[in-house]
Amino acid sequence: MRVRLKGIKRVTSRGKTYYYAWSGGPRLTGEPGTPEFIESYNKAHSDQKKKRRLDTVGGLIAHYKSSDEYSSLRPRTKKDYGPIFRIIEDKFDTFPTKAFPDRRTRGLFKRFRSEFVDTPRKADRIWSVMKRVFNVAKDDGLIVNNPCDGGGRLYSGSRAAIIWTPDQLAKAKAQAPLHIRDALVLAAETGQRQADLLELLWSQVDTDHLRLTQNKNRKPVSIRLSRELRALLQDIKQRQTTNNHHSTHVLTNSRGLPWTQDGFQTSWRKAMKNLKIEGVTFHDLRGTAITRWAAEGATVPQIAALSGHSMRDVEKILEAHYLADHQRLGDVVISRIDGEQK
């Protein structure tokens, strides 16, 4: 029986390999896989738990991991948080919380975030996780203030103006593998996030509507089945029956199994590369759906109800996409005035 030990740090020096319980942790004894090695690993983590104090940043991270807030996170979010926790612990594991009221502490944390200025989204993610960890500690009375409150964002990019062209959609629908095309059409017809669609169950689809609760904001959404969406769902159900791949999930991979997030993203990137479709992402299908609904006469509140976006976000996407049309309409007015004056 193989035992998988997490977080082990492997270091090679002068041709010899050493193993540590974690980055910066104690060195392990014995060879990997031996009882001695496993025992030293367990002892290191047991000792660490005993030593873990709640008056350090590392202690607050451990406290956060045991909190109700953390336990309520989706598995995907917990997985994403893992590397962020390690980055913070590598820098501030033993940093004392008694220094939090000192104004210089906030500056120290902001300079730490600035070390990732070349990857602003990652920098913002680190800052956001620190703020969450410290907020839970503050609510539980472990610290008086949160030095990461506020702070703004480094990443200011937006994909609001980026949507799929009719040619790109037609090409993907006609040439993408069926298990990729299914997800693409479902997203283009519903405007829902990738994670929500990959988790969509047949029990959430009835005769006339598709109903789900969005994972990100827990907002319930009900979408009436369009003709194309109804045909797609019937086709998927028929294929699952024909191939004897009965599933509780609507979207499945080529083997008839529910998608994992990583598995879908890998297959999606490969399919788009083969089709030579560039400049758009799966997420951009949300904006594509929104602009199509608007073109068909849907109001902002109606679109917000369909997509789960806030009305502010819907307006932002529509403004970005229709800017060129607004320019054209304005040009027509001025040309008309010039013609009358002439």
PDB file of N, CA, C and O in Angstrom, residues 157-232:
ATOM      1  N   GLY A 157      -7.338  44.851 -15.512  1.00  0.00           N
ATOM      2  CA  GLY A 157      -7.776  44.414 -16.832  1.00  0.00           C
ATOM      3  C   GLY A 157      -9.237  44.003 -16.830  1.00  0.00           C
ATOM      4  O   GLY A 157      -9.822  43.677 -15.807  1.00  0.00           O
ATOM      5  N   SER A 158      -9.850  44.017 -18.004  1.00  0.00           N
ATOM      6  CA  SER A 158     -11.242  43.612 -18.143  1.00  0.00           C
ATOM      7  C   SER A 158     -11.436  42.968 -19.508  1.00  0.00           C
ATOM      8  O   SER A 158     -10.848  43.406 -20.497  1.00  0.00           O
ATOM      9  N   ARG A 159     -12.272  41.928 -19.547  1.00  0.00           N
ATOM     10  CA  ARG A 159     -12.574  41.274 -20.810  1.00  0.00           C
ATOM     11  C   ARG A 159     -13.998  41.613 -21.241  1.00  0.00           C
ATOM     12  O   ARG A 159     -14.591  40.911 -22.078  1.00  0.00           O
ATOM     13  N   ALA A 160     -14.546  42.702 -20.683  1.00  0.00           N
ATOM     14  CA  ALA A 160     -15.934  43.055 -20.968  1.00  0.00           C
ATOM     15  C   ALA A 160     -16.177  43.280 -22.457  1.00  0.00           C
ATOM     16  O   ALA A 160     -17.268  43.019 -22.966  1.00  0.00           O
ATOM     17  N   ALA A 161     -15.157  43.786 -23.172  1.00  0.00           N
ATOM     18  CA  ALA A 161     -15.342  44.118 -24.585  1.00  0.00           C
ATOM     19  C   ALA A 161     -15.026  42.935 -25.494  1.00  0.00           C
ATOM     20  O   ALA A 161     -15.114  43.064 -26.715  1.00  0.00           O
ATOM     21  N   ILE A 162     -14.646  41.776 -24.928  1.00  0.00           N
ATOM     22  CA  ILE A 162     -14.234  40.634 -25.744  1.00  0.00           C
ATOM     23  C   ILE A 162     -15.347  39.603 -25.807  1.00  0.00           C
ATOM     24  O   ILE A 162     -15.758  39.060 -24.782  1.00  0.00           O
ATOM     25  N   ILE A 163     -15.842  39.358 -27.000  1.00  0.00           N
ATOM     26  CA  ILE A 163     -16.862  38.332 -27.186  1.00  0.00           C
ATOM     27  C   ILE A 163     -16.487  37.484 -28.402  1.00  0.00           C
ATOM     28  O   ILE A 163     -15.651  37.859 -29.216  1.00  0.00           O
ATOM     29  N   TRP A 164     -17.119  36.328 -28.496  1.00  0.00           N
ATOM     30  CA  TRP A 164     -16.888  35.438 -29.635  1.00  0.00           C
ATOM     31  C   TRP A 164     -17.587  36.009 -30.866  1.00  0.00           C
ATOM     32  O   TRP A 164     -18.715  36.506 -30.794  1.00  0.00           O
ATOM     33  N   THR A 165     -16.920  35.926 -32.020  1.00  0.00           N
ATOM     34  CA  THR A 165     -17.553  36.348 -33.273  1.00  0.00           C
ATOM     35  C   THR A 165     -18.452  35.229 -33.769  1.00  0.00           C
ATOM     36  O   THR A 165     -18.270  34.056 -33.409  1.00  0.00           O
ATOM     37  N   PRO A 166     -19.433  35.549 -34.606  1.00  0.00           N
ATOM     38  CA  PRO A 166     -20.287  34.502 -35.177  1.00  0.00           C
ATOM     39  C   PRO A 166     -19.474  33.431 -35.916  1.00  0.00           C
ATOM     40  O   PRO A 166     -19.811  32.245 -35.844  1.00  0.00           O
ATOM     41  N   ASP A 167     -18.409  33.838 -36.601  1.00  0.00           N
ATOM     42  CA  ASP A 167     -17.580  32.873 -37.329  1.00  0.00           C
ATOM     43  C   ASP A 167     -16.876  31.919 -36.373  1.00  0.00           C
ATOM     44  O   ASP A 167     -16.768  30.711 -36.642  1.00  0.00           O
ATOM     45  N   GLN A 168     -16.364  32.455 -35.242  1.00  0.00           N
ATOM     46  CA  GLN A 168     -15.687  31.595 -34.264  1.00  0.00           C
ATOM     47  C   GLN A 168     -16.668  30.589 -33.659  1.00  0.00           C
ATOM     48  O   GLN A 168     -16.341  29.412 -33.493  1.00  0.00           O
ATOM     49  N   LEU A 169     -17.867  31.067 -33.321  1.00  0.00           N
ATOM     50  CA  LEU A 169     -18.871  30.166 -32.756  1.00  0.00           C
ATOM     51  C   LEU A 169     -19.264  29.082 -33.754  1.00  0.00           C
ATOM     52  O   LEU A 169     -19.357  27.898 -33.395  1.00  0.00           O
ATOM     53  N   ALA A 170     -19.488  29.477 -34.989  1.00  0.00           N
ATOM     54  CA  ALA A 170     -19.893  28.512 -36.010  1.00  0.00           C
ATOM     55  C   ALA A 170     -18.811  27.461 -36.232  1.00  0.00           C
ATOM     56  O   ALA A 170     -19.106  26.266 -36.365  1.00  0.00           O
ATOM     57  N   LYS A 171     -17.563  27.901 -36.255  1.00  0.00           N
ATOM     58  CA  LYS A 171     -16.453  26.975 -36.475  1.00  0.00           C
ATOM     59  C   LYS A 171     -16.333  25.983 -35.315  1.00  0.00           C
ATOM     60  O   LYS A 171     -16.151  24.775 -35.533  1.00  0.00           O
ATOM     61  N   ALA A 172     -16.441  26.482 -34.089  1.00  0.00           N
ATOM     62  CA  ALA A 172     -16.316  25.613 -32.919  1.00  0.00           C
ATOM     63  C   ALA A 172     -17.466  24.617 -32.863  1.00  0.00           C
ATOM     64  O   ALA A 172     -17.273  23.432 -32.550  1.00  0.00           O
ATOM     65  N   LYS A 173     -18.685  25.069 -33.166  1.00  0.00           N
ATOM     66  CA  LYS A 173     -19.840  24.177 -33.130  1.00  0.00           C
ATOM     67  C   LYS A 173     -19.728  23.078 -34.181  1.00  0.00           C
ATOM     68  O   LYS A 173     -20.148  21.941 -33.965  1.00  0.00           O
ATOM     69  N   ALA A 174     -19.145  23.428 -35.330  1.00  0.00           N
ATOM     70  CA  ALA A 174     -19.071  22.470 -36.436  1.00  0.00           C
ATOM     71  C   ALA A 174     -17.898  21.504 -36.314  1.00  0.00           C
ATOM     72  O   ALA A 174     -17.988  20.355 -36.738  1.00  0.00           O
ATOM     73  N   GLN A 175     -16.760  21.968 -35.712  1.00  0.00           N
ATOM     74  CA  GLN A 175     -15.538  21.173 -35.786  1.00  0.00           C
ATOM     75  C   GLN A 175     -14.998  20.694 -34.435  1.00  0.00           C
ATOM     76  O   GLN A 175     -14.137  19.814 -34.404  1.00  0.00           O
ATOM     77  N   ALA A 176     -15.452  21.249 -33.342  1.00  0.00           N
ATOM     78  CA  ALA A 176     -14.926  20.825 -32.026  1.00  0.00           C
ATOM     79  C   ALA A 176     -15.420  19.419 -31.690  1.00  0.00           C
ATOM     80  O   ALA A 176     -16.491  19.006 -32.130  1.00  0.00           O
ATOM     81  N   PRO A 177     -14.649  18.676 -30.898  1.00  0.00           N
ATOM     82  CA  PRO A 177     -15.117  17.364 -30.428  1.00  0.00           C
ATOM     83  C   PRO A 177     -16.447  17.521 -29.705  1.00  0.00           C
ATOM     84  O   PRO A 177     -16.700  18.550 -29.066  1.00  0.00           O
ATOM     85  N   LEU A 178     -17.306  16.520 -29.779  1.00  0.00           N
ATOM     86  CA  LEU A 178     -18.651  16.640 -29.219  1.00  0.00           C
ATOM     87  C   LEU A 178     -18.646  17.033 -27.753  1.00  0.00           C
ATOM     88  O   LEU A 178     -19.451  17.864 -27.315  1.00  0.00           O
ATOM     89  N   HIS A 179     -17.731  16.439 -26.954  1.00  0.00           N
ATOM     90  CA  HIS A 179     -17.746  16.727 -25.521  1.00  0.00           C
ATOM     91  C   HIS A 179     -17.294  18.156 -25.219  1.00  0.00           C
ATOM     92  O   HIS A 179     -17.597  18.688 -24.158  1.00  0.00           O
ATOM     93  N   ILE A 180     -16.592  18.791 -26.162  1.00  0.00           N
ATOM     94  CA  ILE A 180     -16.227  20.208 -26.022  1.00  0.00           C
ATOM     95  C   ILE A 180     -17.347  21.083 -26.578  1.00  0.00           C
ATOM     96  O   ILE A 180     -17.716  22.103 -25.988  1.00  0.00           O
ATOM     97  N   ARG A 181     -17.902  20.676 -27.723  1.00  0.00           N
ATOM     98  CA  ARG A 181     -18.999  21.438 -28.329  1.00  0.00           C
ATOM     99  C   ARG A 181     -20.192  21.529 -27.384  1.00  0.00           C
ATOM    100  O   ARG A 181     -20.853  22.575 -27.275  1.00  0.00           O
ATOM    101  N   ASP A 182     -20.488  20.435 -26.669  1.00  0.00           N
ATOM    102  CA  ASP A 182     -21.611  20.448 -25.723  1.00  0.00           C
ATOM    103  C   ASP A 182     -21.464  21.575 -24.707  1.00  0.00           C
ATOM    104  O   ASP A 182     -22.409  22.324 -24.442  1.00  0.00           O
ATOM    105  N   ALA A 183     -20.272  21.691 -24.129  1.00  0.00           N
ATOM    106  CA  ALA A 183     -20.028  22.716 -23.111  1.00  0.00           C
ATOM    107  C   ALA A 183     -20.092  24.110 -23.723  1.00  0.00           C
ATOM    108  O   ALA A 183     -20.627  25.052 -23.116  1.00  0.00           O
ATOM    109  N   LEU A 184     -19.557  24.262 -24.928  1.00  0.00           N
ATOM    110  CA  LEU A 184     -19.549  25.569 -25.585  1.00  0.00           C
ATOM    111  C   LEU A 184     -20.970  26.057 -25.854  1.00  0.00           C
ATOM    112  O   LEU A 184     -21.322  27.203 -25.550  1.00  0.00           O
ATOM    113  N   VAL A 185     -21.801  25.200 -26.431  1.00  0.00           N
ATOM    114  CA  VAL A 185     -23.177  25.602 -26.738  1.00  0.00           C
ATOM    115  C   VAL A 185     -23.953  25.882 -25.459  1.00  0.00           C
ATOM    116  O   VAL A 185     -24.714  26.854 -25.376  1.00  0.00           O
ATOM    117  N   LEU A 186     -23.760  25.054 -24.446  1.00  0.00           N
ATOM    118  CA  LEU A 186     -24.456  25.252 -23.180  1.00  0.00           C
ATOM    119  C   LEU A 186     -24.093  26.611 -22.576  1.00  0.00           C
ATOM    120  O   LEU A 186     -24.955  27.330 -22.060  1.00  0.00           O
ATOM    121  N   ALA A 187     -22.804  26.993 -22.654  1.00  0.00           N
ATOM    122  CA  ALA A 187     -22.368  28.287 -22.123  1.00  0.00           C
ATOM    123  C   ALA A 187     -22.910  29.443 -22.956  1.00  0.00           C
ATOM    124  O   ALA A 187     -23.365  30.461 -22.424  1.00  0.00           O
ATOM    125  N   ALA A 188     -22.871  29.296 -24.274  1.00  0.00           N
ATOM    126  CA  ALA A 188     -23.333  30.366 -25.163  1.00  0.00           C
ATOM    127  C   ALA A 188     -24.836  30.590 -25.042  1.00  0.00           C
ATOM    128  O   ALA A 188     -25.331  31.704 -25.239  1.00  0.00           O
ATOM    129  N   GLU A 189     -25.583  29.530 -24.701  1.00  0.00           N
ATOM    130  CA  GLU A 189     -27.036  29.640 -24.588  1.00  0.00           C
ATOM    131  C   GLU A 189     -27.496  30.066 -23.205  1.00  0.00           C
ATOM    132  O   GLU A 189     -28.601  30.582 -23.046  1.00  0.00           O
ATOM    133  N   THR A 190     -26.669  29.842 -22.177  1.00  0.00           N
ATOM    134  CA  THR A 190     -27.099  30.149 -20.802  1.00  0.00           C
ATOM    135  C   THR A 190     -26.322  31.288 -20.151  1.00  0.00           C
ATOM    136  O   THR A 190     -26.797  31.886 -19.190  1.00  0.00           O
ATOM    137  N   GLY A 191     -25.098  31.563 -20.641  1.00  0.00           N
ATOM    138  CA  GLY A 191     -24.292  32.618 -20.031  1.00  0.00           C
ATOM    139  C   GLY A 191     -23.777  32.265 -18.648  1.00  0.00           C
ATOM    140  O   GLY A 191     -23.438  33.158 -17.869  1.00  0.00           O
ATOM    141  N   GLN A 192     -23.667  30.965 -18.336  1.00  0.00           N
ATOM    142  CA  GLN A 192     -23.247  30.552 -16.996  1.00  0.00           C
ATOM    143  C   GLN A 192     -21.753  30.243 -16.947  1.00  0.00           C
ATOM    144  O   GLN A 192     -21.109  30.013 -17.959  1.00  0.00           O
ATOM    145  N   ARG A 193     -21.226  30.242 -15.721  1.00  0.00           N
ATOM    146  CA  ARG A 193     -19.796  30.003 -15.519  1.00  0.00           C
ATOM    147  C   ARG A 193     -19.442  28.539 -15.787  1.00  0.00           C
ATOM    148  O   ARG A 193     -20.264  27.637 -15.631  1.00  0.00           O
ATOM    149  N   GLN A 194     -18.185  28.345 -16.146  1.00  0.00           N
ATOM    150  CA  GLN A 194     -17.698  27.011 -16.463  1.00  0.00           C
ATOM    151  C   GLN A 194     -17.934  26.024 -15.325  1.00  0.00           C
ATOM    152  O   GLN A 194     -18.444  24.922 -15.530  1.00  0.00           O
ATOM    153  N   ALA A 195     -17.544  26.417 -14.102  1.00  0.00           N
ATOM    154  CA  ALA A 195     -17.664  25.513 -12.953  1.00  0.00           C
ATOM    155  C   ALA A 195     -19.112  25.092 -12.721  1.00  0.00           C
ATOM    156  O   ALA A 195     -19.392  23.927 -12.405  1.00  0.00           O
ATOM    157  N   ASP A 196     -20.052  26.022 -12.873  1.00  0.00           N
ATOM    158  CA  ASP A 196     -21.469  25.704 -12.656  1.00  0.00           C
ATOM    159  C   ASP A 196     -21.990  24.739 -13.716  1.00  0.00           C
ATOM    160  O   ASP A 196     -22.787  23.844 -13.419  1.00  0.00           O
ATOM    161  N   LEU A 197     -21.549  24.922 -14.960  1.00  0.00           N
ATOM    162  CA  LEU A 197     -22.017  24.054 -16.035  1.00  0.00           C
ATOM    163  C   LEU A 197     -21.429  22.650 -15.921  1.00  0.00           C
ATOM    164  O   LEU A 197     -22.102  21.660 -16.211  1.00  0.00           O
ATOM    165  N   LEU A 198     -20.170  22.542 -15.494  1.00  0.00           N
ATOM    166  CA  LEU A 198     -19.553  21.226 -15.334  1.00  0.00           C
ATOM    167  C   LEU A 198     -20.228  20.427 -14.223  1.00  0.00           C
ATOM    168  O   LEU A 198     -20.200  19.197 -14.234  1.00  0.00           O
ATOM    169  N   GLU A 199     -20.841  21.129 -13.265  1.00  0.00           N
ATOM    170  CA  GLU A 199     -21.516  20.454 -12.152  1.00  0.00           C
ATOM    171  C   GLU A 199     -23.019  20.283 -12.393  1.00  0.00           C
ATOM    172  O   GLU A 199     -23.725  19.711 -11.554  1.00  0.00           O
ATOM    173  N   LEU A 200     -23.506  20.768 -13.538  1.00  0.00           N
ATOM    174  CA  LEU A 200     -24.945  20.720 -13.813  1.00  0.00           C
ATOM    175  C   LEU A 200     -25.451  19.282 -13.882  1.00  0.00           C
ATOM    176  O   LEU A 200     -24.887  18.431 -14.568  1.00  0.00           O
ATOM    177  N   LEU A 201     -26.548  19.000 -13.153  1.00  0.00           N
ATOM    178  CA  LEU A 201     -27.138  17.663 -13.104  1.00  0.00           C
ATOM    179  C   LEU A 201     -28.419  17.606 -13.939  1.00  0.00           C
ATOM    180  O   LEU A 201     -29.101  18.618 -14.124  1.00  0.00           O
ATOM    181  N   TRP A 202     -28.749  16.410 -14.394  1.00  0.00           N
ATOM    182  CA  TRP A 202     -29.993  16.243 -15.146  1.00  0.00           C
ATOM    183  C   TRP A 202     -31.205  16.584 -14.281  1.00  0.00           C
ATOM    184  O   TRP A 202     -32.245  17.019 -14.792  1.00  0.00           O
ATOM    185  N   SER A 203     -31.081  16.401 -12.980  1.00  0.00           N
ATOM    186  CA  SER A 203     -32.187  16.719 -12.077  1.00  0.00           C
ATOM    187  C   SER A 203     -32.483  18.217 -12.032  1.00  0.00           C
ATOM    188  O   SER A 203     -33.532  18.624 -11.534  1.00  0.00           O
ATOM    189  N   GLN A 204     -31.556  19.034 -12.563  1.00  0.00           N
ATOM    190  CA  GLN A 204     -31.757  20.490 -12.589  1.00  0.00           C
ATOM    191  C   GLN A 204     -32.366  20.957 -13.907  1.00  0.00           C
ATOM    192  O   GLN A 204     -32.535  22.155 -14.120  1.00  0.00           O
ATOM    193  N   VAL A 205     -32.681  20.006 -14.780  1.00  0.00           N
ATOM    194  CA  VAL A 205     -33.269  20.325 -16.072  1.00  0.00           C
ATOM    195  C   VAL A 205     -34.659  19.715 -16.135  1.00  0.00           C
ATOM    196  O   VAL A 205     -34.836  18.509 -15.936  1.00  0.00           O
ATOM    197  N   ASP A 206     -35.693  20.566 -16.387  1.00  0.00           N
ATOM    198  CA  ASP A 206     -37.038  20.020 -16.542  1.00  0.00           C
ATOM    199  C   ASP A 206     -37.525  20.277 -17.962  1.00  0.00           C
ATOM    200  O   ASP A 206     -36.739  20.588 -18.855  1.00  0.00           O
ATOM    201  N   THR A 207     -38.793  20.191 -18.182  1.00  0.00           N
ATOM    202  CA  THR A 207     -39.338  20.296 -19.534  1.00  0.00           C
ATOM    203  C   THR A 207     -39.046  21.638 -20.184  1.00  0.00           C
ATOM    204  O   THR A 207     -38.744  21.708 -21.379  1.00  0.00           O
ATOM    205  N   ASP A 208     -39.113  22.697 -19.392  1.00  0.00           N
ATOM    206  CA  ASP A 208     -39.004  24.033 -19.975  1.00  0.00           C
ATOM    207  C   ASP A 208     -37.822  24.862 -19.478  1.00  0.00           C
ATOM    208  O   ASP A 208     -37.467  25.858 -20.097  1.00  0.00           O
ATOM    209  N   HIS A 209     -37.232  24.472 -18.342  1.00  0.00           N
ATOM    210  CA  HIS A 209     -36.209  25.333 -17.740  1.00  0.00           C
ATOM    211  C   HIS A 209     -34.978  24.554 -17.274  1.00  0.00           C
ATOM    212  O   HIS A 209     -35.053  23.354 -16.994  1.00  0.00           O
ATOM    213  N   LEU A 210     -33.907  25.282 -17.190  1.00  0.00           N
ATOM    214  CA  LEU A 210     -32.674  24.809 -16.552  1.00  0.00           C
ATOM    215  C   LEU A 210     -32.506  25.645 -15.300  1.00  0.00           C
ATOM    216  O   LEU A 210     -32.532  26.884 -15.361  1.00  0.00           O
ATOM    217  N   ARG A 211     -32.369  25.001 -14.145  1.00  0.00           N
ATOM    218  CA  ARG A 211     -32.307  25.729 -12.878  1.00  0.00           C
ATOM    219  C   ARG A 211     -31.036  25.336 -12.120  1.00  0.00           C
ATOM    220  O   ARG A 211     -30.726  24.150 -12.004  1.00  0.00           O
ATOM    221  N   LEU A 212     -30.342  26.346 -11.632  1.00  0.00           N
ATOM    222  CA  LEU A 212     -29.148  26.067 -10.833  1.00  0.00           C
ATOM    223  C   LEU A 212     -28.912  27.204  -9.847  1.00  0.00           C
ATOM    224  O   LEU A 212     -29.479  28.291  -9.985  1.00  0.00           O
ATOM    225  N   THR A 213     -28.081  26.912  -8.856  1.00  0.00           N
ATOM    226  CA  THR A 213     -27.650  27.930  -7.904  1.00  0.00           C
ATOM    227  C   THR A 213     -26.165  28.146  -8.127  1.00  0.00           C
ATOM    228  O   THR A 213     -25.374  27.212  -8.017  1.00  0.00           O
ATOM    229  N   GLN A 214     -25.784  29.357  -8.484  1.00  0.00           N
ATOM    230  CA  GLN A 214     -24.398  29.642  -8.823  1.00  0.00           C
ATOM    231  C   GLN A 214     -23.496  29.468  -7.605  1.00  0.00           C
ATOM    232  O   GLN A 214     -23.816  29.934  -6.511  1.00  0.00           O
ATOM    233  N   ASN A 215     -22.386  28.790  -7.814  1.00  0.00           N
ATOM    234  CA  ASN A 215     -21.463  28.526  -6.717  1.00  0.00           C
ATOM    235  C   ASN A 215     -20.825  29.799  -6.177  1.00  0.00           C
ATOM    236  O   ASN A 215     -20.587  29.927  -4.983  1.00  0.00           O
ATOM    237  N   LYS A 216     -20.522  30.729  -7.055  1.00  0.00           N
ATOM    238  CA  LYS A 216     -19.752  31.902  -6.648  1.00  0.00           C
ATOM    239  C   LYS A 216     -20.506  32.794  -5.675  1.00  0.00           C
ATOM    240  O   LYS A 216     -19.960  33.255  -4.675  1.00  0.00           O
ATOM    241  N   ASN A 217     -21.780  33.053  -5.970  1.00  0.00           N
ATOM    242  CA  ASN A 217     -22.536  33.980  -5.121  1.00  0.00           C
ATOM    243  C   ASN A 217     -23.818  33.373  -4.555  1.00  0.00           C
ATOM    244  O   ASN A 217     -24.623  34.068  -3.943  1.00  0.00           O
ATOM    245  N   ARG A 218     -24.004  32.043  -4.776  1.00  0.00           N
ATOM    246  CA  ARG A 218     -25.178  31.317  -4.289  1.00  0.00           C
ATOM    247  C   ARG A 218     -26.485  31.894  -4.819  1.00  0.00           C
ATOM    248  O   ARG A 218     -27.536  31.798  -4.188  1.00  0.00           O
ATOM    249  N   LYS A 219     -26.437  32.491  -5.987  1.00  0.00           N
ATOM    250  CA  LYS A 219     -27.622  33.106  -6.585  1.00  0.00           C
ATOM    251  C   LYS A 219     -28.379  32.087  -7.423  1.00  0.00           C
ATOM    252  O   LYS A 219     -27.805  31.450  -8.309  1.00  0.00           O
ATOM    253  N   PRO A 220     -29.675  31.890  -7.175  1.00  0.00           N
ATOM    254  CA  PRO A 220     -30.456  30.947  -7.983  1.00  0.00           C
ATOM    255  C   PRO A 220     -30.767  31.537  -9.357  1.00  0.00           C
ATOM    256  O   PRO A 220     -31.099  32.723  -9.474  1.00  0.00           O
ATOM    257  N   VAL A 221     -30.651  30.719 -10.389  1.00  0.00           N
ATOM    258  CA  VAL A 221     -30.897  31.170 -11.759  1.00  0.00           C
ATOM    259  C   VAL A 221     -31.805  30.164 -12.443  1.00  0.00           C
ATOM    260  O   VAL A 221     -31.620  28.954 -12.320  1.00  0.00           O
ATOM    261  N   SER A 222     -32.796  30.665 -13.160  1.00  0.00           N
ATOM    262  CA  SER A 222     -33.697  29.812 -13.933  1.00  0.00           C
ATOM    263  C   SER A 222     -33.708  30.313 -15.370  1.00  0.00           C
ATOM    264  O   SER A 222     -34.004  31.477 -15.628  1.00  0.00           O
ATOM    265  N   ILE A 223     -33.363  29.446 -16.320  1.00  0.00           N
ATOM    266  CA  ILE A 223     -33.248  29.834 -17.720  1.00  0.00           C
ATOM    267  C   ILE A 223     -34.187  28.977 -18.561  1.00  0.00           C
ATOM    268  O   ILE A 223     -34.110  27.745 -18.537  1.00  0.00           O
ATOM    269  N   ARG A 224     -35.061  29.626 -19.297  1.00  0.00           N
ATOM    270  CA  ARG A 224     -35.975  28.895 -20.176  1.00  0.00           C
ATOM    271  C   ARG A 224     -35.172  28.279 -21.322  1.00  0.00           C
ATOM    272  O   ARG A 224     -34.269  28.906 -21.881  1.00  0.00           O
ATOM    273  N   LEU A 225     -35.501  27.055 -21.668  1.00  0.00           N
ATOM    274  CA  LEU A 225     -34.761  26.350 -22.713  1.00  0.00           C
ATOM    275  C   LEU A 225     -35.085  26.934 -24.089  1.00  0.00           C
ATOM    276  O   LEU A 225     -36.243  26.965 -24.503  1.00  0.00           O
ATOM    277  N   SER A 226     -34.043  27.407 -24.774  1.00  0.00           N
ATOM    278  CA  SER A 226     -34.212  27.866 -26.150  1.00  0.00           C
ATOM    279  C   SER A 226     -34.331  26.646 -27.059  1.00  0.00           C
ATOM    280  O   SER A 226     -34.090  25.512 -26.631  1.00  0.00           O
ATOM    281  N   ARG A 227     -34.680  26.882 -28.316  1.00  0.00           N
ATOM    282  CA  ARG A 227     -34.797  25.769 -29.252  1.00  0.00           C
ATOM    283  C   ARG A 227     -33.464  25.041 -29.396  1.00  0.00           C
ATOM    284  O   ARG A 227     -33.397  23.809 -29.383  1.00  0.00           O
ATOM    285  N   GLU A 228     -32.353  25.811 -29.518  1.00  0.00           N
ATOM    286  CA  GLU A 228     -31.040  25.197 -29.687  1.00  0.00           C
ATOM    287  C   GLU A 228     -30.608  24.463 -28.419  1.00  0.00           C
ATOM    288  O   GLU A 228     -30.041  23.370 -28.486  1.00  0.00           O
ATOM    289  N   LEU A 229     -30.893  25.051 -27.259  1.00  0.00           N
ATOM    290  CA  LEU A 229     -30.512  24.420 -26.003  1.00  0.00           C
ATOM    291  C   LEU A 229     -31.311  23.134 -25.780  1.00  0.00           C
ATOM    292  O   LEU A 229     -30.768  22.120 -25.329  1.00  0.00           O
ATOM    293  N   ARG A 230     -32.588  23.160 -26.122  1.00  0.00           N
ATOM    294  CA  ARG A 230     -33.427  21.974 -25.956  1.00  0.00           C
ATOM    295  C   ARG A 230     -32.921  20.835 -26.856  1.00  0.00           C
ATOM    296  O   ARG A 230     -32.807  19.681 -26.432  1.00  0.00           O
ATOM    297  N   ALA A 231     -32.563  21.197 -28.097  1.00  0.00           N
ATOM    298  CA  ALA A 231     -32.053  20.199 -29.038  1.00  0.00           C
ATOM    299  C   ALA A 231     -30.724  19.624 -28.549  1.00  0.00           C
ATOM    300  O   ALA A 231     -30.472  18.416 -28.669  1.00  0.00           O
ATOM    301  N   LEU A 232     -29.863  20.494 -27.995  1.00  0.00           N
ATOM    302  CA  LEU A 232     -28.573  20.038 -27.482  1.00  0.00           C
ATOM    303  C   LEU A 232     -28.761  19.034 -26.344  1.00  0.00           C
ATOM    304  O   LEU A 232     -28.131  17.968 -26.332  1.00  0.00           O
TER     305      LEU A 232
END
